[in-house]
Amino acid sequence: LTPNGKVDRRALPAPEGSVQTGTEYVAPRTMLEAQLAHIWKDVLELSVVGVKDNFFDLGGHSLRATNLVAIIQKELQKNVQLRDVFQHPTIEQLAQVIEAMEQTAYASISVAAESDYYPVSSAQKRMYLLQQFSGAGLSYNMPGVMKLEGPLDRARMEEAFRRLIARHETLRTSFDTVNGEPVQRVHPDVRFSMEFMQAGEEEAAGLVQRFVRPFDLTQAPLFRAGLIETGQDRHILMFDMHHIISDGTSMGVLVQEFVRLYGREELPPLPIQYKDYAVWQQGQKQSERHRRQENYWLDVFSGDLPVPDLPTDYARPAVRSFSGSVYEFVLDRGRSEGLRRLAAQSGTTLYMVLLAAYTALLGKYSGQEDIVVGTPIAGRPHADLGGLIGMFVNTLAIRNYPAGDKTFLDYLQDVREKALQAYENQDYAFEELVEKLDVPRDMSRNPLFDTLFVLQNTEQKEQRIDGLHLAPYPQEHTVSKFDLTLHASEEGETIGCGFEYATALFKRETVERMAEHLIRLIDAIVADPQTTLSAIRIATPQEKAQIVGQFNATAAEYPREQSIGAL
């Protein structure tokens, strides 16, 4: 086990067969199956994979499937699509599909010609504009904090960060405008020094909070690091980056490479940098693939656009507030197993089942049968991008129709198809879609959707290096970029969840009640996936008693106007 009690798969001996799923182990029989098995082991971080094992039963999810497709396209030069992985989830099945495909030329991303400045990517452009909004403040900071236990060499730590900055151009990038358009400037050198402090454990919490402060986008680096000594061989490591140069996957890259550099490891040079991706992305906008994806999204959002209508505790402010909090809860082992079983039986993923449950809940709250939920995606469709630190993440606006007469199982298949289509067209930037749709600017809310669903796959992991133990440090959550965001992550046998919410709109007790309603909805769909959405009851026994009491009191006062059907 890892120090926090999770199974450490890398420490386990190689299994005799595919013990993860119970499927009989069958070794690769052809060169293609052997190549696929090698790729699967890298993507899934497993030592043994059989050709009859199901990718998703082994821990695969949409992010890993996207990575799998990108690597197959690079190494085998076959144009495999994400849908192929879902429809043919074993090596045996996928190999048969690949054999029937024609060879395709793999196009690497070229190094951009040297220039004083470079175009920003689509995601960076929107991030730059969002940062200009009044009240954005710290909303787009990406802080990371880790507890360190063991002997620490401060000079060696600072040198590791300097080498990281020299390695990744994004950590030496600032932003400016040229002819009214945002651009990025890459600096050959930047001034960097760590902040060192000493404090007790209680005082340290305040220092951690104050460490996160606004960045000036015109000044590089948009990255800082600090260290608090809290006792003998006890420290807190802090780092902070602006979202315009980083994303969730990048945070993992930064921590992993920092550990390796602190351990005096020599890292292979990066073949390309983020600016090369930004230039390449601009060129892709002239391609047939880009036009095809644009047509898909414009078709999805043709006609009248639904306006989210979630009931709130407070009136919506004229200008969006970014103040927020989070309410955390856990789906216990029984519910988590039920959701995973439902995913396996329906040919979907845990992400799809949870998205279907969440949108069904939103439908009940809003009374709408046309729901748009945002969902972030890693945005690294090209295999050359895996090891870079940068802002790649794209947001998919997924539109679903939780009509009351659909069974949950039928609705889940609808959600599966919508999600697959969205993933197949994930390269089209959300920022471009908003511009093309010419959505009227509303300073009080986000365009297209006000709620997000995130299944976390990029959590910080514990690390050990030269006697030093690194573990995540709990942080207070005070920001909400959307009205409501449902976070979920697999934590061993259970699923940890959290509702991040705008405190300008919702009271905490309202969000707690929403979590209880989601749990009751999950109980209903696990017990009977064939139940119709309209038949699912989410009110708690206490709420039912309160409703009946109010009904009886009102009926006594206005007997003619009331009928039991109102319940």
GROMACS .gro file of N, CA, C and O in nm, residues 31 53 71 77 79 146 173 209 225 232 239 247 334 395 416 477 480 492 545 548 561:
model
   84
   31MET      N    1   0.255  -0.990  -3.392
   31MET     CA    2   0.338  -0.871  -3.371
   31MET      C    3   0.250  -0.751  -3.335
   31MET      O    4   0.284  -0.673  -3.245
   53ASP      N    5  -0.832  -0.886  -2.225
   53ASP     CA    6  -0.869  -0.793  -2.118
   53ASP      C    7  -0.940  -0.672  -2.176
   53ASP      O    8  -0.904  -0.621  -2.283
   71ILE      N    9  -0.105   0.769  -2.916
   71ILE     CA   10   0.017   0.690  -2.924
   71ILE      C   11   0.008   0.588  -3.037
   71ILE      O   12   0.106   0.566  -3.111
   77GLN      N   13   0.104   0.432  -3.691
   77GLN     CA   14   0.062   0.509  -3.808
   77GLN      C   15  -0.069   0.456  -3.867
   77GLN      O   16  -0.083   0.436  -3.987
   79ASN      N   17  -0.495   0.537  -3.831
   79ASN     CA   18  -0.585   0.644  -3.788
   79ASN      C   19  -0.698   0.590  -3.700
   79ASN      O   20  -0.816   0.597  -3.734
  146MET      N   21   0.269   2.076  -0.097
  146MET     CA   22   0.306   1.941  -0.058
  146MET      C   23   0.379   1.943   0.075
  146MET      O   24   0.457   2.036   0.104
  173THR      N   25   0.760   3.253  -2.000
  173THR     CA   26   0.674   3.322  -2.097
  173THR      C   27   0.591   3.431  -2.029
  173THR      O   28   0.537   3.410  -1.920
  209GLN      N   29  -0.185   3.024   0.263
  209GLN     CA   30  -0.295   3.098   0.200
  209GLN      C   31  -0.246   3.229   0.139
  209GLN      O   32  -0.286   3.266   0.028
  225ALA      N   33   0.770   2.969  -0.630
  225ALA     CA   34   0.783   2.856  -0.539
  225ALA      C   35   0.831   2.906  -0.404
  225ALA      O   36   0.904   3.006  -0.395
  232GLN      N   37   1.211   2.007   1.259
  232GLN     CA   38   1.325   1.929   1.216
  232GLN      C   39   1.284   1.830   1.106
  232GLN      O   40   1.197   1.745   1.127
  239PHE      N   41   0.401   2.590  -0.457
  239PHE     CA   42   0.428   2.649  -0.588
  239PHE      C   43   0.296   2.699  -0.645
  239PHE      O   44   0.188   2.651  -0.609
  247ASP      N   45  -0.205   2.350  -1.674
  247ASP     CA   46  -0.334   2.283  -1.654
  247ASP      C   47  -0.312   2.165  -1.560
  247ASP      O   48  -0.202   2.146  -1.508
  334GLY      N   49  -2.082   0.024  -0.166
  334GLY     CA   50  -2.195  -0.039  -0.235
  334GLY      C   51  -2.242   0.044  -0.354
  334GLY      O   52  -2.265  -0.009  -0.463
  395THR      N   53  -1.259   2.280  -2.304
  395THR     CA   54  -1.386   2.253  -2.237
  395THR      C   55  -1.488   2.211  -2.341
  395THR      O   56  -1.507   2.281  -2.441
  416ARG      N   57  -2.396   0.843  -2.364
  416ARG     CA   58  -2.276   0.779  -2.418
  416ARG      C   59  -2.247   0.829  -2.559
  416ARG      O   60  -2.134   0.866  -2.592
  477HIS      N   61  -1.060   2.585   0.008
  477HIS     CA   62  -1.114   2.616  -0.125
  477HIS      C   63  -1.205   2.738  -0.116
  477HIS      O   64  -1.305   2.736  -0.047
  480SER      N   65  -1.490   2.967  -0.699
  480SER     CA   66  -1.579   2.889  -0.785
  480SER      C   67  -1.595   2.965  -0.916
  480SER      O   68  -1.650   3.076  -0.918
  492GLY      N   69  -0.994   0.427  -0.432
  492GLY     CA   70  -1.001   0.286  -0.394
  492GLY      C   71  -1.137   0.229  -0.429
  492GLY      O   72  -1.182   0.237  -0.544
  545ALA      N   73  -4.234   1.450   0.446
  545ALA     CA   74  -4.320   1.482   0.561
  545ALA      C   75  -4.350   1.631   0.566
  545ALA      O   76  -4.464   1.673   0.594
  548VAL      N   77  -4.601   1.714   0.285
  548VAL     CA   78  -4.737   1.669   0.320
  548VAL      C   79  -4.797   1.762   0.424
  548VAL      O   80  -4.915   1.799   0.417
  561GLU      N   81  -5.893   2.472  -0.422
  561GLU     CA   82  -5.783   2.492  -0.515
  561GLU      C   83  -5.680   2.379  -0.511
  561GLU      O   84  -5.596   2.368  -0.598
   0.00000   0.00000   0.00000
